[in-house]
Short mmCIF file of C-alpha atoms in Angstrom, two decimals:
data_model
loop_
_atom_site.label_atom_id
_atom_site.label_comp_id
_atom_site.label_asym_id
_atom_site.label_seq_id
_atom_site.Cartn_x
_atom_site.Cartn_y
_atom_site.Cartn_z
CA MET A 1 53.51 132.27 73.08
CA PHE A 2 54.22 128.77 73.98
CA ARG A 3 55.43 129.92 77.25
CA ILE A 4 52.21 131.70 77.89
CA LEU A 5 50.08 128.64 76.89
CA MET A 6 52.24 126.62 79.24
CA ASN A 7 51.67 128.77 82.30
CA LYS A 8 48.07 128.77 81.79
CA LEU A 9 48.10 125.05 81.73
CA SER A 10 50.03 124.70 84.67
CA THR A 11 47.78 127.05 86.70
CA ILE A 12 44.74 125.17 85.55
CA GLN A 13 46.53 122.11 87.06
CA SER A 14 47.98 123.40 90.22
CA HIS A 15 45.43 126.17 91.27
CA GLY A 16 48.16 127.40 93.58
CA PHE A 17 47.49 125.28 96.54
CA HIS A 18 49.39 122.14 97.89
CA THR A 19 47.91 118.91 97.18
CA THR A 20 50.29 116.61 99.21
CA THR A 21 48.74 113.94 101.28
CA CYS A 22 48.55 114.41 104.92
CA LEU A 23 51.06 112.97 107.23
CA ASN A 24 48.69 111.55 109.82
CA GLU A 25 51.03 112.77 112.75
CA VAL A 26 50.01 112.21 116.23
CA GLN A 27 50.25 115.64 117.88
CA LEU A 28 48.49 117.79 120.19
CA LEU A 29 44.60 117.25 120.24
CA THR A 30 44.69 114.23 117.93
CA ARG A 31 41.91 111.82 118.65
CA LEU A 32 43.09 108.47 119.26
CA ARG A 33 41.51 104.90 119.65
CA VAL A 34 41.64 103.08 122.83
CA VAL A 35 42.19 99.34 122.21
CA ASP A 36 42.30 97.75 125.61
CA ASN A 37 39.40 96.66 127.61
CA SER A 38 39.74 99.20 130.47
CA GLU A 39 36.54 100.46 131.68
CA ILE A 40 37.15 104.25 131.29
CA GLY A 41 38.54 103.44 127.72
CA LYS A 42 35.54 101.21 126.51
CA ARG A 43 33.07 103.82 127.90
CA ALA A 44 34.61 106.67 126.21
CA MET A 45 34.87 104.70 122.88
CA ALA A 46 31.29 103.60 123.16
CA GLU A 47 30.11 107.15 123.91
CA GLY A 48 31.82 108.49 120.69
CA LYS A 49 34.17 110.75 122.57
CA PRO A 50 37.53 109.22 121.97
CA PRO A 51 40.52 110.64 123.98
CA LYS A 52 42.63 113.61 122.91
CA VAL A 53 46.27 113.98 122.99
CA ILE A 54 47.14 116.79 125.32
CA CYS A 55 51.06 115.96 125.62
CA VAL A 56 53.50 113.82 123.88
CA TYR A 57 56.47 112.96 126.02
CA ASN A 58 59.32 113.35 123.55
CA LYS A 59 61.43 116.45 122.29
CA LYS A 60 59.70 116.65 118.93
CA ARG A 61 56.12 116.56 120.28
CA VAL A 62 55.13 114.09 117.64
CA GLY A 63 54.21 110.92 118.75
CA TYR A 64 55.88 107.98 117.12
CA ILE A 65 55.27 104.16 117.77
CA GLY A 66 55.80 103.34 121.39
CA ASP A 67 55.74 106.79 122.52
CA ARG A 68 54.18 107.90 125.88
CA VAL A 69 51.27 110.42 125.71
CA MET A 70 48.92 112.15 128.04
CA VAL A 71 45.39 112.01 127.06
CA ALA A 72 42.20 113.99 127.94
CA ILE A 73 39.52 110.99 128.16
CA LYS A 74 36.06 111.52 129.84
CA GLY A 75 37.42 114.65 131.74
CA GLN A 76 40.25 113.01 133.18
CA LYS A 77 44.05 112.89 132.47
CA LYS A 78 45.55 109.45 131.67
CA LYS A 79 48.76 108.28 130.11
CA GLY A 80 48.88 105.81 127.41
CA ILE A 81 51.35 104.22 124.96
CA LEU A 82 51.03 104.42 121.11
CA VAL A 83 50.77 100.90 119.75
CA GLY A 84 49.75 101.57 116.23
CA LEU A 85 49.85 104.63 113.87
CA LYS A 86 48.35 105.73 110.94
CA GLN A 87 51.36 107.23 109.74
CA THR A 88 53.60 105.60 107.04
CA GLN A 89 55.90 103.34 108.92
CA LYS A 90 59.56 102.08 108.12
CA VAL A 91 59.85 98.79 106.37
CA LYS A 92 58.41 95.75 108.08
CA VAL A 93 56.78 97.83 110.65
CA PRO A 94 52.78 97.71 110.49
CA LYS A 95 50.72 100.69 109.44
CA PHE A 96 47.25 100.46 110.97
CA ASP A 97 43.96 102.00 109.92
CA SER A 98 43.64 104.04 113.20
CA ASN A 99 45.78 105.59 115.87
CA ASN A 100 45.74 103.06 118.68
CA ILE A 101 46.64 103.62 122.27
CA VAL A 102 46.83 101.45 125.35
CA LEU A 103 46.13 103.08 128.90
CA ILE A 104 48.68 102.75 131.59
CA ASP A 105 49.12 104.30 134.99
CA ASP A 106 52.31 106.00 136.26
CA ASN A 107 54.02 102.61 137.05
CA GLY A 108 53.49 101.45 133.29
CA THR A 109 50.90 99.00 134.43
CA PRO A 110 48.04 98.73 131.91
CA LEU A 111 44.57 99.73 133.08
CA GLY A 112 42.83 96.95 130.97
CA THR A 113 43.53 93.21 131.14
CA ARG A 114 43.30 92.36 127.25
CA ILE A 115 44.27 94.20 124.03
CA HIS A 116 41.91 93.23 121.18
CA VAL A 117 43.80 94.36 118.07
CA PRO A 118 47.18 93.17 116.88
CA ILE A 119 50.29 94.81 118.31
CA PRO A 120 53.46 95.52 116.25
CA THR A 121 56.51 93.24 117.38
CA ILE A 122 58.82 96.06 117.31
CA LEU A 123 57.17 97.42 120.44
CA ARG A 124 59.06 94.49 122.40
CA THR A 125 62.40 96.03 121.62
CA ILE A 126 61.29 99.62 121.99
CA LEU A 127 59.48 99.21 125.40
CA LYS A 128 62.37 97.04 126.54
CA GLU A 129 64.71 99.90 125.69
CA ARG A 130 62.34 102.68 127.34
CA THR A 131 62.06 100.50 130.67
CA HIS A 132 64.82 101.15 133.29
CA ALA A 133 65.42 99.45 136.65
CA LYS A 134 63.36 101.08 139.32
CA GLY A 135 61.41 103.21 136.67
CA ALA A 136 58.39 102.49 135.14
CA ASP A 137 57.91 99.05 133.77
CA TYR A 138 56.06 99.23 130.22
CA THR A 139 56.84 95.63 129.21
CA LYS A 140 53.76 94.59 131.32
CA LEU A 141 51.87 96.04 128.18
CA LEU A 142 53.21 93.04 126.03
CA GLY A 143 51.83 90.53 128.39
CA ILE A 144 48.09 91.57 127.78
CA ALA A 145 48.62 91.70 123.84
CA THR A 146 46.62 88.89 121.98
CA ARG A 147 48.46 88.95 118.75
CA PHE A 148 51.52 90.27 117.38
CA VAL A 149 52.21 91.19 113.48
CA MET B 1 49.50 132.20 63.01
CA SER B 2 52.78 131.11 64.37
CA ILE B 3 50.93 128.80 66.97
CA VAL B 4 49.09 127.08 64.25
CA ILE B 5 52.10 126.48 62.12
CA ARG B 6 54.16 125.22 65.10
CA LYS B 7 51.34 122.90 66.25
CA SER B 8 50.95 121.41 63.00
CA THR B 9 54.72 120.98 62.49
CA ILE B 10 54.85 119.27 65.87
CA ASP B 11 51.85 116.99 65.08
CA ILE B 12 53.37 115.75 61.83
CA LEU B 13 56.84 114.97 63.76
CA CYS B 14 55.04 113.34 66.47
CA ALA B 15 53.04 111.09 63.65
CA ALA B 16 56.38 110.47 62.04
CA LYS B 17 57.98 109.51 65.21
CA TRP B 18 55.06 107.40 66.28
CA ILE B 19 55.10 105.34 62.87
CA ALA B 20 58.93 105.21 62.92
CA ARG B 21 59.43 103.89 66.57
CA ARG B 22 56.10 101.81 66.48
CA ASP B 23 57.69 98.35 66.30
CA CYS B 24 60.74 98.96 68.50
CA ARG B 25 59.47 101.39 71.21
CA ALA B 26 56.04 99.92 72.31
CA LEU B 27 57.37 98.07 75.27
CA SER B 28 57.22 99.60 78.75
CA SER B 29 57.90 98.83 82.15
CA VAL B 30 54.23 99.86 83.08
CA PRO B 31 51.92 97.04 81.61
CA GLU B 32 49.84 98.10 78.89
CA LYS B 33 47.31 95.96 77.26
CA VAL B 34 47.25 97.56 73.91
CA ASP B 35 50.95 97.19 73.45
CA ILE B 36 50.87 93.51 74.17
CA GLY B 37 48.23 92.68 71.70
CA GLU B 38 50.02 94.78 68.97
CA GLU B 39 53.34 93.06 69.82
CA VAL B 40 51.88 89.51 70.03
CA LYS B 41 50.34 90.24 66.45
CA GLU B 42 53.60 91.41 65.05
CA LYS B 43 55.73 88.49 66.54
CA VAL B 44 53.46 85.58 65.60
CA PRO B 45 54.20 85.82 61.80
CA GLY B 46 57.70 86.94 62.43
CA HIS B 47 60.76 85.11 61.74
CA LYS B 48 62.22 84.85 65.28
CA PRO B 49 63.35 81.40 66.27
CA ARG B 50 62.56 81.41 69.77
CA ALA B 51 58.71 80.70 70.51
CA HIS B 52 58.30 83.18 73.24
CA ASN B 53 59.91 86.51 73.46
CA PRO B 54 61.45 87.06 77.21
CA LEU B 55 61.06 90.73 76.55
CA LEU B 56 57.09 90.27 76.70
CA GLU B 57 56.85 87.96 79.48
CA TYR B 58 59.59 89.19 82.00
CA ARG B 59 58.79 92.68 82.15
CA HIS B 60 55.45 91.61 83.93
CA VAL B 61 57.00 88.70 86.00
CA TYR B 62 60.14 90.43 87.23
CA PRO B 63 59.40 94.24 86.89
CA GLU B 64 61.97 95.12 89.38
CA PHE B 65 64.87 94.14 86.86
CA LEU B 66 63.96 97.41 84.94
CA PRO B 67 65.42 100.41 86.27
CA ASP B 68 63.58 103.51 86.83
CA PRO B 69 63.26 105.40 83.77
CA ASN B 70 63.95 108.78 85.11
CA PRO B 71 67.42 109.80 83.35
CA LYS B 72 68.62 111.45 86.51
CA TRP B 73 68.64 108.19 88.37
CA ARG B 74 70.11 106.06 85.73
CA ASN B 75 73.59 104.80 86.29
CA SER B 76 74.41 101.71 84.23
CA LEU B 77 77.21 100.33 86.55
CA ARG B 78 75.05 100.37 89.62
CA GLU B 79 72.27 99.07 87.88
CA LYS B 80 74.43 95.97 86.49
CA MET B 81 75.81 95.44 89.89
CA GLU B 82 72.33 95.48 91.59
CA ARG B 83 71.25 93.11 89.17
CA ALA B 84 74.06 90.62 89.99
CA ASP B 85 73.05 91.10 93.55
CA MET B 86 69.42 90.48 92.86
CA LEU B 87 70.33 87.22 91.12
CA LYS B 88 72.47 86.09 93.97
CA ARG B 89 69.62 86.83 96.23
CA ARG B 90 67.32 84.94 94.07
CA SER B 91 69.57 81.74 94.17
CA GLN B 92 69.25 81.80 97.87
CA ILE B 93 65.32 82.05 98.00
CA ASP B 94 62.50 81.54 95.77
CA ILE B 95 60.96 84.92 95.11
CA PRO B 96 57.81 83.55 93.24
CA GLU B 97 55.72 85.45 90.51
CA PHE B 98 53.12 87.67 91.90
CA TYR B 99 51.19 90.76 91.19
CA VAL B 100 49.13 93.57 92.69
CA GLY B 101 45.98 91.67 93.79
CA SER B 102 47.63 88.33 94.58
CA ILE B 103 47.29 87.21 98.11
CA VAL B 104 50.98 86.61 99.54
CA ALA B 105 52.26 85.22 102.87
CA VAL B 106 55.69 86.47 104.03
CA THR B 107 57.68 84.91 106.73
CA ILE B 108 60.63 87.10 108.02
CA SER B 109 63.01 86.25 110.87
CA ASP B 110 61.84 88.55 113.88
CA PRO B 111 64.82 90.25 115.66
CA HIS B 112 62.40 91.52 118.36
CA ALA B 113 61.50 87.89 119.45
CA GLN B 114 64.28 85.68 119.94
CA GLY B 115 64.65 82.77 117.57
CA LYS B 116 61.14 83.30 116.29
CA THR B 117 59.50 84.10 112.80
CA ASN B 118 56.95 86.46 112.04
CA ARG B 119 54.39 85.55 109.33
CA PHE B 120 52.00 87.99 107.71
CA VAL B 121 49.64 87.23 104.92
CA GLY B 122 47.65 89.79 102.86
CA ILE B 123 46.74 91.27 99.71
CA CYS B 124 49.47 92.81 97.61
CA ILE B 125 48.09 96.38 97.11
CA ASP B 126 51.23 98.01 95.43
CA ARG B 127 54.49 97.04 94.12
CA LYS B 128 56.89 99.83 93.58
CA GLY B 129 60.64 100.71 93.25
CA SER B 130 63.25 98.99 91.04
CA GLY B 131 66.37 96.99 91.71
CA LEU B 132 67.35 96.08 95.12
CA ARG B 133 65.15 98.54 96.59
CA ALA B 134 61.82 96.89 95.01
CA GLU B 135 58.96 96.73 97.67
CA PHE B 136 55.57 95.73 97.98
CA ILE B 137 52.76 96.36 100.42
CA LEU B 138 50.57 93.83 101.99
CA ARG B 139 47.01 94.65 103.42
CA ASN B 140 44.91 92.47 105.71
CA VAL B 141 42.32 92.96 108.09
CA ILE B 142 42.97 91.16 111.49
CA ASP B 143 40.53 91.49 114.39
CA HIS B 144 38.58 94.03 112.69
CA GLN B 145 41.80 96.36 112.44
CA GLY B 146 43.18 96.99 109.04
CA VAL B 147 46.92 96.31 108.97
CA GLU B 148 49.46 97.22 106.18
CA VAL B 149 53.00 95.95 105.95
CA ARG B 150 55.65 97.24 103.33
CA TYR B 151 58.12 94.67 102.70
CA GLU B 152 61.39 94.91 100.60
CA LEU B 153 61.70 92.13 98.05
CA TYR B 154 65.35 91.63 98.44
CA ASP B 155 65.29 91.86 102.25
CA PRO B 156 67.70 89.37 103.52
CA THR B 157 65.71 88.57 106.60
CA ILE B 158 62.73 87.28 104.57
CA GLN B 159 62.63 83.64 105.07
CA LEU B 160 59.85 82.71 102.65
CA ILE B 161 57.36 84.24 100.28
CA GLN B 162 54.62 82.24 99.33
CA VAL B 163 51.81 83.03 97.03
CA LEU B 164 48.50 81.86 98.31
CA ARG B 165 46.40 82.88 95.30
CA LEU B 166 47.94 84.10 92.26
CA GLU B 167 45.51 86.41 90.48
CA LYS B 168 45.29 90.10 89.20
CA ARG B 169 42.69 92.69 89.83
CA LEU B 170 41.14 95.28 87.64
CA ASP B 171 43.59 98.18 88.58
CA ASP B 172 47.31 98.65 88.90
CA LYS B 173 47.17 99.97 92.41
CA LEU B 174 44.59 98.80 95.09
CA TYR B 175 44.95 101.60 97.62
CA TYR B 176 41.17 102.07 97.44
CA LEU B 177 40.86 99.13 99.73
CA ARG B 178 41.81 101.31 102.73
CA ASP B 179 38.40 103.08 101.96
CA ALA B 180 36.46 99.81 101.18
CA LEU B 181 34.35 97.82 103.37
CA PRO B 182 36.51 95.47 105.55
CA GLU B 183 35.45 92.13 103.98
CA TYR B 184 36.98 93.05 100.86
CA CYS B 185 40.60 92.76 102.41
CA THR B 186 39.87 90.04 105.13
CA PHE B 187 41.93 86.96 104.58
CA PRO B 188 42.39 84.30 107.19
CA LEU B 189 45.80 83.91 108.30
CA ASP B 190 46.00 80.32 107.95
CA MET B 191 44.84 80.32 104.37
CA ASP B 192 45.87 77.29 102.21
CA PRO B 193 47.69 78.01 98.87
CA GLU B 194 45.57 77.64 95.86
CA ILE B 195 47.50 75.80 92.98
CA LEU B 196 47.01 76.74 89.52
CA PRO B 197 47.58 74.04 86.81
CA GLU B 198 50.76 74.70 84.80
CA GLY B 199 50.62 76.78 81.78
CA THR B 200 47.45 78.76 82.59
CA PRO B 201 47.64 82.52 82.19
CA VAL B 202 47.25 84.48 85.60
CA PRO B 203 43.69 84.70 86.13
CA LEU B 204 41.86 88.27 86.51
CA ASN B 205 39.70 88.70 89.39
CA PRO B 206 36.93 90.93 88.00
CA VAL B 207 35.64 91.74 91.66
CA GLN B 208 34.33 95.15 92.21
CA VAL B 209 34.40 96.57 95.89
CA LYS B 210 32.08 98.78 97.72
CA LEU B 211 33.51 101.70 99.10
CA LYS B 212 32.60 103.24 102.63
CA PRO B 213 30.67 106.30 102.68
CA ARG B 214 33.09 109.61 102.61
CA PRO B 215 35.22 110.92 103.87
CA TRP B 216 37.92 109.19 101.78
CA LEU B 217 41.58 109.20 101.93
CA GLU B 218 41.75 110.27 98.31
CA ARG B 219 39.56 111.48 95.62
CA TRP B 220 38.87 108.08 94.05
CA GLU B 221 36.10 109.48 91.75
CA ARG B 222 38.79 111.23 89.72
CA GLN B 223 41.16 108.12 89.32
CA GLU B 224 39.00 106.29 86.79
CA LEU B 225 39.08 102.94 88.82
CA LYS B 226 37.56 99.92 87.36
CA GLY B 227 37.47 98.00 90.48
CA VAL B 228 34.91 100.23 92.57
CA SER B 229 31.17 99.53 91.96
CA ASN B 230 29.47 102.16 93.94
CA ILE B 231 31.39 105.12 93.76
CA GLU B 232 28.41 107.26 92.15
CA GLU B 233 26.46 106.74 95.04
CA HIS B 234 28.54 108.92 97.36
CA LEU B 235 29.15 111.60 94.69
CA LYS B 236 27.51 115.13 94.96
CA GLU B 237 26.67 117.26 91.77
CA LYS B 238 29.87 119.42 92.67
CA ASP B 239 32.06 116.36 92.80
CA ARG B 240 30.90 115.17 89.42
CA VAL B 241 31.22 118.74 87.69
CA ARG B 242 34.80 119.14 89.14
CA ARG B 243 35.62 115.50 88.02
CA GLU B 244 34.78 116.70 84.51
CA LEU B 245 36.89 119.70 84.77
CA ARG B 246 39.94 117.83 85.97
CA LYS B 247 39.99 115.23 83.37
CA THR B 248 42.91 114.91 81.13
CA PRO B 249 41.70 112.87 78.28
CA TRP B 250 44.75 114.02 75.95
CA GLU B 251 47.34 112.24 78.20
CA LYS B 252 47.00 109.09 76.35
CA TYR B 253 48.26 110.77 73.13
CA ASP B 254 51.23 112.35 74.87
CA LEU B 255 53.93 110.43 73.39
CA MET B 256 56.76 112.06 75.17
CA LYS B 257 55.11 111.29 78.45
CA GLN B 258 54.78 107.68 77.50
CA TYR B 259 58.33 107.61 76.32
CA ARG B 260 59.60 109.04 79.58
CA LYS B 261 57.84 106.69 81.87
CA THR B 262 59.13 103.56 80.14
CA ILE B 263 62.15 101.94 79.46
CA PRO B 264 63.26 101.54 75.72
CA ALA B 265 62.96 98.29 74.04
CA GLU B 266 66.66 98.22 73.08
CA ASP B 267 67.69 98.92 76.94
CA GLN B 268 65.18 96.34 78.04
CA SER B 269 66.77 93.66 75.70
CA GLU B 270 70.30 94.32 76.95
CA ILE B 271 68.96 93.74 80.44
CA TRP B 272 67.11 90.73 79.53
CA ASN B 273 69.80 89.06 77.73
CA GLU B 274 71.94 89.46 80.75
CA VAL B 275 69.61 87.93 83.36
CA TYR B 276 67.51 85.61 81.04
CA ASN B 277 69.63 82.59 81.24
CA GLN B 278 70.24 82.54 85.01
CA LEU B 279 66.35 83.22 85.76
CA GLN B 280 65.43 80.30 83.28
CA GLN B 281 67.91 77.97 85.05
CA MET B 282 66.55 78.87 88.61
CA ARG B 283 63.02 78.36 87.31
CA VAL B 284 63.72 74.86 85.96
CA SER B 285 65.57 73.90 88.96
CA ARG B 286 62.79 75.08 91.40
CA LYS B 287 60.16 73.33 89.23
CA LYS B 288 62.29 70.11 89.61
CA MET B 289 62.76 70.50 93.25
CA SER B 290 58.82 71.03 93.74
CA ARG B 291 58.16 68.02 91.89
CA LYS B 292 60.48 65.81 94.04
CA ARG B 293 58.71 67.18 96.95
CA THR B 294 55.27 66.36 95.73
CA PHE B 295 56.56 62.95 95.08
CA ALA B 296 58.30 62.57 98.58
CA THR B 297 55.54 63.63 100.71
CA PRO B 298 52.99 60.86 100.36
CA LYS B 299 55.62 58.24 101.38
CA THR B 300 56.53 60.16 104.70
CA GLN B 301 52.88 60.23 105.32
CA LEU B 302 52.41 56.52 104.81
CA ALA B 303 55.28 55.64 106.79
#
């Protein structure tokens, strides 16, 4: 009898669907926020049409900090680097309230000239690792950052 | 019929237990105001020689010294070794007393920029974990962008933990600041520390924040938050009905649940006896040092 009661109570509490919080992963069709002052990025954000991810360039297809993504922005394909994530981060890595992106071209040169939000310092190491001689130079992005956290 | 009998016997048992253990098992790792009041009343006419009981004070000041109450994770040897390591670390660096709601500045050495340090200021929105894994989360809004950083309390790369404003808030966890208007968690990075006169109790900041309109990250209306002022504005009739349905008013009478969440007083006194002397010594020496510094600074300025 007690067991029946317990079962009833537990069903009331759980309702049979999961109630875990969402992971906030950056994956296909996630909307991002452009944080540099490039013309296309500014206009897209002002119109209320933030870019969508159409490809994450890694094996897992889930974007982590410093990953390169391709986005659809104002009917164009552009590449960008994730510079801040909503997802729960490791210790000492900042977690942001929005998924931030800085637009770059194929050589790694940022399209804008200034980033107006803080940038995590761990990107210095990550982007240095991703940059190879004669390849794209992603560390140019660090030069236009205004503040590191 | 059988239920009735069982229930009544359980009730009697619970009541008996409650009466029997009331004096020795009312302490918890989770701060509970009711407990404190009772304890203090009991202790005042008591015959204890020490003026203040470290049990009452230290479980709030050093919550990370109490292990996780889950019996699956208890291991007395590991806990003892961790405590020794924590004391060693505390002898190296001053880890001040702070609470959820205090504004804290943390300086860490930054491995990503050579020979440089990284300082972050923010309001502590949560403290969790125990032992060497104790951690806290700081939140701030920098350049209109909400930023949160999680730090481990005993991280060897931490160079300085500075409490800029020591205070408590109305709630135990301040995750609702993520959905609040940004001015409630915006703090300048060059904030000056506010010094409280010695011996004053930690002030409680009764500020009530305003939430942004929905969607929210969590269902704040179901959590009985005291620090939110405008939660009813954003609710529909449906939400109010569901909040009523989901209420669990019986949980405060659940003695077993409370017991499982807390460390018994006997275990706590063992722990505090082990670390009390060293912590007290560190406190005294730190005080002396700070006094020396306050005397020294005007001389250098004059010269």
